[in-house]
CSV table of C-alpha atoms in Angstrom, one decimal:
chain,number,residue,atom,x,y,z
X,17,THR,CA,2.8,-4.6,38.1
X,18,ILE,CA,4.3,-2.2,35.5
X,19,LYS,CA,7.4,-4.5,35.3
X,20,GLU,CA,5.2,-7.5,34.5
X,21,GLN,CA,3.2,-5.5,31.9
X,22,THR,CA,6.4,-4.4,30.2
X,23,ALA,CA,7.8,-7.9,30.1
X,24,SER,CA,4.5,-9.3,28.6
X,25,SER,CA,4.4,-6.5,26.0
X,26,MET,CA,7.9,-7.2,25.0
X,27,SER,CA,7.2,-10.9,24.5
X,28,ARG,CA,4.5,-9.8,21.9
X,29,ARG,CA,5.9,-9.7,18.5
X,30,LEU,CA,4.5,-8.3,15.2
X,31,LEU,CA,6.3,-10.1,12.4
X,32,ILE,CA,6.1,-7.9,9.2
X,33,ILE,CA,6.8,-9.8,6.0
X,34,LEU,CA,7.5,-7.3,3.3
X,35,GLY,CA,9.1,-7.3,-0.2
X,36,PRO,CA,8.5,-6.2,-3.8
X,37,THR,CA,5.3,-7.1,-5.7
X,38,ALA,CA,5.1,-10.7,-6.9
X,39,VAL,CA,8.0,-11.9,-4.8
X,40,GLY,CA,5.8,-14.5,-3.0
X,41,LYS,CA,4.7,-12.8,0.2
X,42,THR,CA,1.2,-14.3,0.3
X,43,ASP,CA,2.3,-18.0,0.4
X,44,TYR,CA,5.2,-17.2,2.8
X,45,SER,CA,3.0,-15.3,5.2
X,46,ILE,CA,0.4,-18.0,5.3
X,47,SER,CA,3.0,-20.6,6.1
X,48,LYS,CA,4.3,-18.4,9.0
X,49,ALA,CA,0.8,-17.6,10.2
X,50,LEU,CA,0.0,-21.4,10.4
X,51,GLU,CA,3.3,-21.9,12.2
X,52,TYR,CA,2.5,-19.3,14.9
X,53,GLY,CA,-1.3,-19.8,15.0
X,54,SER,CA,-1.8,-16.2,13.8
X,55,PRO,CA,-4.1,-14.6,11.4
X,56,VAL,CA,-2.6,-12.6,8.5
X,57,ILE,CA,-2.9,-8.9,8.8
X,58,SER,CA,-2.8,-7.5,5.2
X,59,CYS,CA,-0.7,-4.3,4.8
X,60,ASP,CA,-1.6,-3.6,1.2
X,61,SER,CA,-3.0,-0.2,0.2
X,62,ARG,CA,-4.9,-1.7,-2.8
X,63,GLN,CA,-6.1,-5.1,-1.6
X,64,ILE,CA,-8.0,-3.2,1.1
X,65,PHE,CA,-10.5,-1.9,-1.5
X,66,MET,CA,-13.6,-3.9,-2.6
X,67,ASN,CA,-14.2,-5.0,-6.2
X,68,MET,CA,-10.6,-4.9,-7.2
X,69,SER,CA,-9.6,-8.5,-6.6
X,70,ILE,CA,-7.9,-9.3,-10.0
X,71,GLY,CA,-5.9,-6.2,-10.5
X,72,THR,CA,-4.6,-6.2,-6.9
X,73,ALA,CA,-3.8,-9.9,-6.8
X,74,VAL,CA,-5.8,-10.6,-3.6
X,75,PRO,CA,-5.1,-14.0,-2.1
X,76,SER,CA,-7.1,-16.8,-3.7
X,77,ALA,CA,-10.2,-18.4,-2.1
X,78,SER,CA,-8.1,-21.4,-0.9
X,79,GLN,CA,-5.4,-19.0,0.6
X,80,LEU,CA,-8.1,-17.0,2.4
X,81,ALA,CA,-9.6,-20.3,3.6
X,82,ALA,CA,-6.3,-21.5,5.0
X,83,VAL,CA,-6.0,-18.7,7.5
X,84,LYS,CA,-8.0,-15.7,8.6
X,85,HIS,CA,-7.1,-12.5,6.8
X,86,TYR,CA,-7.8,-8.9,7.9
X,87,PHE,CA,-8.0,-5.8,5.7
X,88,ILE,CA,-8.7,-7.6,2.5
X,89,GLN,CA,-11.5,-5.9,0.5
X,90,THR,CA,-13.0,-4.0,3.4
X,91,VAL,CA,-13.1,-0.4,2.1
X,92,PRO,CA,-15.4,0.7,-0.8
X,93,VAL,CA,-13.5,2.1,-3.8
X,94,THR,CA,-15.4,5.4,-3.4
X,95,GLN,CA,-13.9,6.0,0.0
X,96,ALA,CA,-10.6,7.7,0.6
X,97,TYR,CA,-8.4,5.7,3.0
X,98,THR,CA,-5.0,6.9,4.1
X,99,ALA,CA,-1.9,5.5,5.7
X,100,GLY,CA,-3.0,7.4,8.8
X,101,ASP,CA,-6.3,5.5,8.8
X,102,TYR,CA,-4.5,2.2,8.4
X,103,GLU,CA,-2.1,3.0,11.3
X,104,LEU,CA,-5.1,3.6,13.7
X,105,ASP,CA,-7.0,0.5,12.5
X,106,ALA,CA,-4.1,-1.9,12.2
X,107,VAL,CA,-2.4,-1.0,15.6
X,108,ALA,CA,-5.8,-1.2,17.3
X,109,LEU,CA,-6.4,-4.7,15.8
X,110,ALA,CA,-2.9,-5.9,16.8
X,111,VAL,CA,-3.4,-4.7,20.4
X,112,ARG,CA,-6.7,-6.5,20.5
X,113,LEU,CA,-5.3,-9.8,19.1
X,114,PHE,CA,-2.4,-9.7,21.5
X,115,GLU,CA,-4.9,-9.2,24.4
X,116,GLU,CA,-6.7,-12.3,23.2
X,117,GLY,CA,-3.5,-14.3,23.7
X,118,HIS,CA,-1.5,-14.2,20.5
X,119,GLU,CA,2.3,-14.0,21.1
X,120,THR,CA,3.3,-13.5,17.5
X,121,LEU,CA,1.2,-11.8,14.8
X,122,VAL,CA,1.9,-12.0,11.1
X,123,MET,CA,1.5,-8.9,8.9
X,124,THR,CA,2.3,-8.8,5.3
X,125,GLY,CA,2.3,-6.4,2.4
X,126,GLY,CA,4.2,-4.2,0.0
X,127,SER,CA,2.9,-0.8,0.8
X,128,MET,CA,5.8,1.3,2.0
X,129,PHE,CA,3.7,4.0,3.7
X,130,TYR,CA,1.4,1.6,5.5
X,131,ILE,CA,4.3,-0.3,6.9
X,132,ASP,CA,6.1,2.9,7.9
X,133,ALA,CA,2.9,4.1,9.6
X,134,VAL,CA,2.7,0.9,11.7
X,135,CYS,CA,6.4,0.9,12.6
X,136,ASN,CA,7.0,4.6,13.2
X,137,GLY,CA,3.7,6.3,13.4
X,138,LEU,CA,2.6,9.2,11.3
X,139,ASP,CA,2.7,12.8,12.3
X,140,ASN,CA,-0.5,14.2,13.9
X,141,LEU,CA,-2.1,15.6,10.8
X,142,PRO,CA,-5.4,17.4,11.1
X,143,ASP,CA,-8.6,15.5,10.3
X,144,GLY,CA,-9.4,15.4,6.6
X,145,ASP,CA,-12.4,17.0,4.9
X,146,SER,CA,-14.1,14.4,2.8
X,147,ALA,CA,-16.1,16.9,0.7
X,148,LEU,CA,-12.9,18.9,-0.1
X,149,ARG,CA,-11.1,15.6,-0.9
X,150,ALA,CA,-13.8,14.6,-3.3
X,151,GLU,CA,-13.7,18.0,-4.9
X,152,LEU,CA,-9.9,17.7,-5.4
X,153,TRP,CA,-10.2,14.2,-6.9
X,154,GLU,CA,-12.8,15.6,-9.3
X,155,ARG,CA,-10.5,18.4,-10.2
X,156,LEU,CA,-7.7,15.9,-10.8
X,157,GLY,CA,-9.9,14.1,-13.4
X,158,LYS,CA,-10.6,17.3,-15.2
X,159,GLU,CA,-7.4,19.4,-14.8
X,160,GLY,CA,-4.7,16.8,-14.2
X,161,VAL,CA,-2.2,16.5,-11.4
X,162,GLY,CA,0.1,19.4,-12.7
X,163,THR,CA,-2.5,22.1,-11.8
X,164,LEU,CA,-2.9,20.7,-8.3
X,165,ALA,CA,0.8,20.3,-7.8
X,166,GLU,CA,1.3,24.0,-8.8
X,167,GLU,CA,-1.3,25.0,-6.2
X,168,LEU,CA,0.7,22.9,-3.6
X,169,ARG,CA,3.9,24.7,-4.7
X,170,LEU,CA,2.4,28.1,-3.9
X,171,LYS,CA,1.0,26.9,-0.5
X,172,ASP,CA,3.9,24.7,0.6
X,173,PRO,CA,7.1,24.9,-1.5
X,174,LEU,CA,9.0,22.6,0.9
X,175,THR,CA,6.5,19.7,0.5
X,176,TYR,CA,6.4,20.4,-3.3
X,177,SER,CA,10.2,19.9,-3.4
X,178,GLN,CA,10.2,16.7,-1.3
X,179,ILE,CA,7.3,14.6,-2.7
X,180,ASP,CA,6.8,12.8,-6.0
X,181,ILE,CA,4.5,15.4,-7.7
X,182,ARG,CA,3.3,12.9,-10.2
X,183,ASN,CA,1.8,10.9,-7.3
X,184,SER,CA,-1.7,12.3,-7.3
X,185,GLN,CA,-2.7,10.7,-4.0
X,186,ARG,CA,0.2,12.4,-2.2
X,187,VAL,CA,-0.4,15.8,-3.9
X,188,ILE,CA,-4.1,15.7,-3.0
X,189,ARG,CA,-3.4,14.7,0.7
X,190,ALA,CA,-0.8,17.5,1.2
X,191,LEU,CA,-3.1,20.1,-0.5
X,192,GLU,CA,-6.1,19.0,1.5
X,193,VAL,CA,-4.1,19.5,4.8
X,194,CYS,CA,-2.9,22.9,3.6
X,195,ILE,CA,-6.4,24.1,2.8
X,196,VAL,CA,-8.1,22.6,5.9
X,197,SER,CA,-5.5,23.8,8.4
X,198,GLY,CA,-4.3,27.1,6.7
X,199,ARG,CA,-0.8,25.8,7.4
X,200,PRO,CA,1.8,24.2,5.2
X,201,PHE,CA,1.6,20.4,5.2
X,202,SER,CA,5.4,20.3,6.0
X,203,SER,CA,4.8,22.2,9.3
X,204,PHE,CA,3.1,19.0,10.7
X,205,LYS,CA,6.1,16.8,10.0
X,206,THR,CA,7.9,16.1,13.3
X,207,GLY,CA,9.7,12.9,12.4
X,208,GLY,CA,9.2,11.5,15.9
X,209,ARG,CA,8.8,7.7,16.2
X,210,ARG,CA,5.7,6.5,18.0
X,211,SER,CA,6.2,3.9,20.7
X,212,ARG,CA,4.3,0.6,20.5
X,213,SER,CA,3.3,-1.9,23.1
X,214,PHE,CA,4.8,-4.8,21.2
X,215,GLN,CA,8.1,-5.6,19.4
X,216,ILE,CA,8.3,-5.3,15.6
X,217,GLU,CA,10.4,-7.6,13.5
X,218,LYS,CA,10.8,-7.1,9.7
X,219,VAL,CA,11.6,-9.8,7.2
X,220,GLY,CA,12.1,-8.9,3.6
X,221,LEU,CA,11.7,-11.4,0.8
X,222,THR,CA,13.9,-11.1,-2.2
X,223,ARG,CA,14.7,-13.0,-5.5
X,224,PRO,CA,17.3,-12.4,-8.3
X,225,ARG,CA,16.0,-9.6,-10.5
X,226,GLU,CA,15.4,-11.7,-13.6
X,227,GLU,CA,13.3,-14.2,-11.6
X,228,LEU,CA,11.3,-11.5,-10.0
X,229,TYR,CA,10.7,-9.7,-13.3
X,230,SER,CA,9.6,-12.9,-15.0
X,231,ARG,CA,7.2,-13.6,-12.1
X,232,ILE,CA,5.7,-10.1,-12.6
X,233,ASP,CA,5.3,-10.6,-16.3
X,234,ARG,CA,3.6,-13.9,-15.8
X,235,ARG,CA,1.3,-12.5,-13.1
X,236,VAL,CA,0.1,-9.7,-15.4
X,237,LEU,CA,-0.7,-12.3,-18.1
X,238,ASN,CA,-2.6,-14.4,-15.5
X,239,MET,CA,-4.6,-11.2,-14.5
X,240,MET,CA,-5.6,-10.7,-18.2
X,241,ASP,CA,-6.7,-14.4,-18.4
X,242,GLU,CA,-8.7,-14.0,-15.1
X,243,GLY,CA,-10.6,-11.0,-16.5
X,244,LEU,CA,-8.8,-7.8,-15.6
X,245,VAL,CA,-10.4,-6.0,-18.6
X,246,GLU,CA,-13.9,-6.8,-17.5
X,247,GLU,CA,-13.1,-5.9,-13.9
X,248,ALA,CA,-11.7,-2.6,-15.0
X,249,ARG,CA,-14.8,-2.0,-17.2
X,250,SER,CA,-17.1,-2.5,-14.2
X,251,LEU,CA,-15.0,0.1,-12.3
X,252,LEU,CA,-15.1,2.8,-15.0
X,253,PRO,CA,-17.6,5.0,-13.2
X,254,TYR,CA,-15.2,5.2,-10.3
X,255,ARG,CA,-12.0,5.8,-12.3
X,256,ASN,CA,-11.2,9.1,-10.7
X,257,CYS,CA,-11.4,7.7,-7.1
X,258,GLN,CA,-8.1,7.4,-5.1
X,259,ALA,CA,-8.3,3.6,-5.1
X,260,LEU,CA,-8.0,3.3,-8.9
X,261,GLN,CA,-5.0,5.6,-9.4
X,262,THR,CA,-2.8,2.5,-9.6
X,263,VAL,CA,-0.9,0.3,-12.0
X,264,GLY,CA,-3.1,-2.2,-13.8
X,265,TYR,CA,-6.3,-0.2,-13.9
X,266,LYS,CA,-4.9,3.1,-15.4
X,267,GLU,CA,-3.4,1.2,-18.4
X,268,VAL,CA,-6.6,-0.8,-19.0
X,269,PHE,CA,-8.7,2.4,-18.8
X,270,GLU,CA,-6.5,3.8,-21.6
X,271,TYR,CA,-7.3,0.7,-23.6
X,272,LEU,CA,-11.0,1.0,-22.9
X,273,ASP,CA,-10.8,4.7,-24.0
X,274,ASN,CA,-9.4,3.3,-27.4
X,275,LYS,CA,-6.2,5.2,-26.8
X,276,ILE,CA,-3.9,2.1,-26.9
X,277,PRO,CA,-4.2,-1.5,-28.2
X,278,LEU,CA,-4.6,-4.3,-25.6
X,279,GLU,CA,-1.1,-5.7,-26.2
X,280,GLU,CA,0.3,-2.2,-25.4
X,281,ALA,CA,-1.8,-2.1,-22.2
X,282,VAL,CA,-0.3,-5.4,-21.1
X,283,ARG,CA,3.2,-4.3,-21.9
X,284,LEU,CA,2.8,-1.1,-19.9
X,285,ILE,CA,1.3,-2.9,-16.9
X,286,GLN,CA,4.3,-5.3,-16.9
X,287,ARG,CA,6.8,-2.4,-17.3
X,288,ASN,CA,5.1,-0.2,-14.7
X,289,THR,CA,4.9,-3.1,-12.2
X,290,ARG,CA,8.6,-3.8,-12.6
X,291,HIS,CA,9.3,0.0,-12.0
X,292,TYR,CA,7.2,-0.2,-8.8
X,293,ALA,CA,9.0,-3.3,-7.6
X,294,LYS,CA,12.3,-1.5,-8.1
X,295,LYS,CA,11.0,1.5,-6.2
X,296,GLN,CA,9.9,-0.7,-3.3
X,297,LEU,CA,13.3,-2.3,-3.0
X,298,THR,CA,15.1,1.1,-3.2
X,299,TRP,CA,12.9,2.3,-0.3
X,300,TRP,CA,13.5,-0.7,1.9
X,301,ARG,CA,17.2,-1.0,1.3
X,302,ARG,CA,17.6,2.1,3.5
X,303,ASP,CA,16.2,0.2,6.5
X,304,PRO,CA,18.9,-1.6,8.5
X,305,ASP,CA,16.2,-3.4,10.7
X,306,ILE,CA,15.0,-5.6,7.8
X,307,LYS,CA,16.3,-9.2,7.7
X,308,TRP,CA,16.4,-10.2,4.1
X,309,ILE,CA,15.6,-13.8,3.0
X,310,ASP,CA,16.2,-15.0,-0.6
X,311,VAL,CA,13.2,-17.1,-1.6
X,312,SER,CA,14.3,-17.9,-5.1
X,313,GLY,CA,13.3,-21.3,-6.5
X,314,ARG,CA,10.4,-21.5,-4.0
């Protein structure tokens, strides 16, 4: 009956473990996944891309062996993949796993837009145009984000005033929608929350700022030891792709271009990663549904 279906759907729980970069989400989520007999559904907009394992701090071989992971290195770096794509893929996966008998599923990551997409749903934007998107990314490489942002300002002043216009991925997505639809990107934003056939519970991991920042600094040094420079060098032909517009690679590309010394690249990656962690925390502090857990000393 409908009543029974509703009761069963409400006993299904998606546990989202979120928090700033380097806080310790991977270990914590694996321990929870083992506790609930669940796989780990990764919710990371960079770990989803192939050939970027060092710079995105993908789980280690032993961590991946401890429990099954989804959405780790499944998309080629040359492919554009949006929060809307993730919403469709991740919700479909969760529904399938619940049908197979899971009561609790563990999802983890630090990507604000991906988590938002799963929790609230995204507005029904028109389908993208991959040829146009590729052309816009090519223009980004040649002309810089300022030119594209100015084009967006003319087509959609409201979106221009609301988004971070230094974020090339968001500028390109909004501009693509404007061009494909002939309507402003902002006209598609309804702000309605999509209903899900399962409950969502959010747990945020936190540490004192000094402890988090020293973990970030250490992680960056470890990435350098593991071969981040060589990994970035192998990705140079794809440097203008969406996947690589991210902290870690951009700074190493500057070094490989002989624009800055290696020590400066390391310092910038550490600084920019700390800035990103601060941005993540600011974003989530607005969400009253998150239950925060201090994991300091773990």
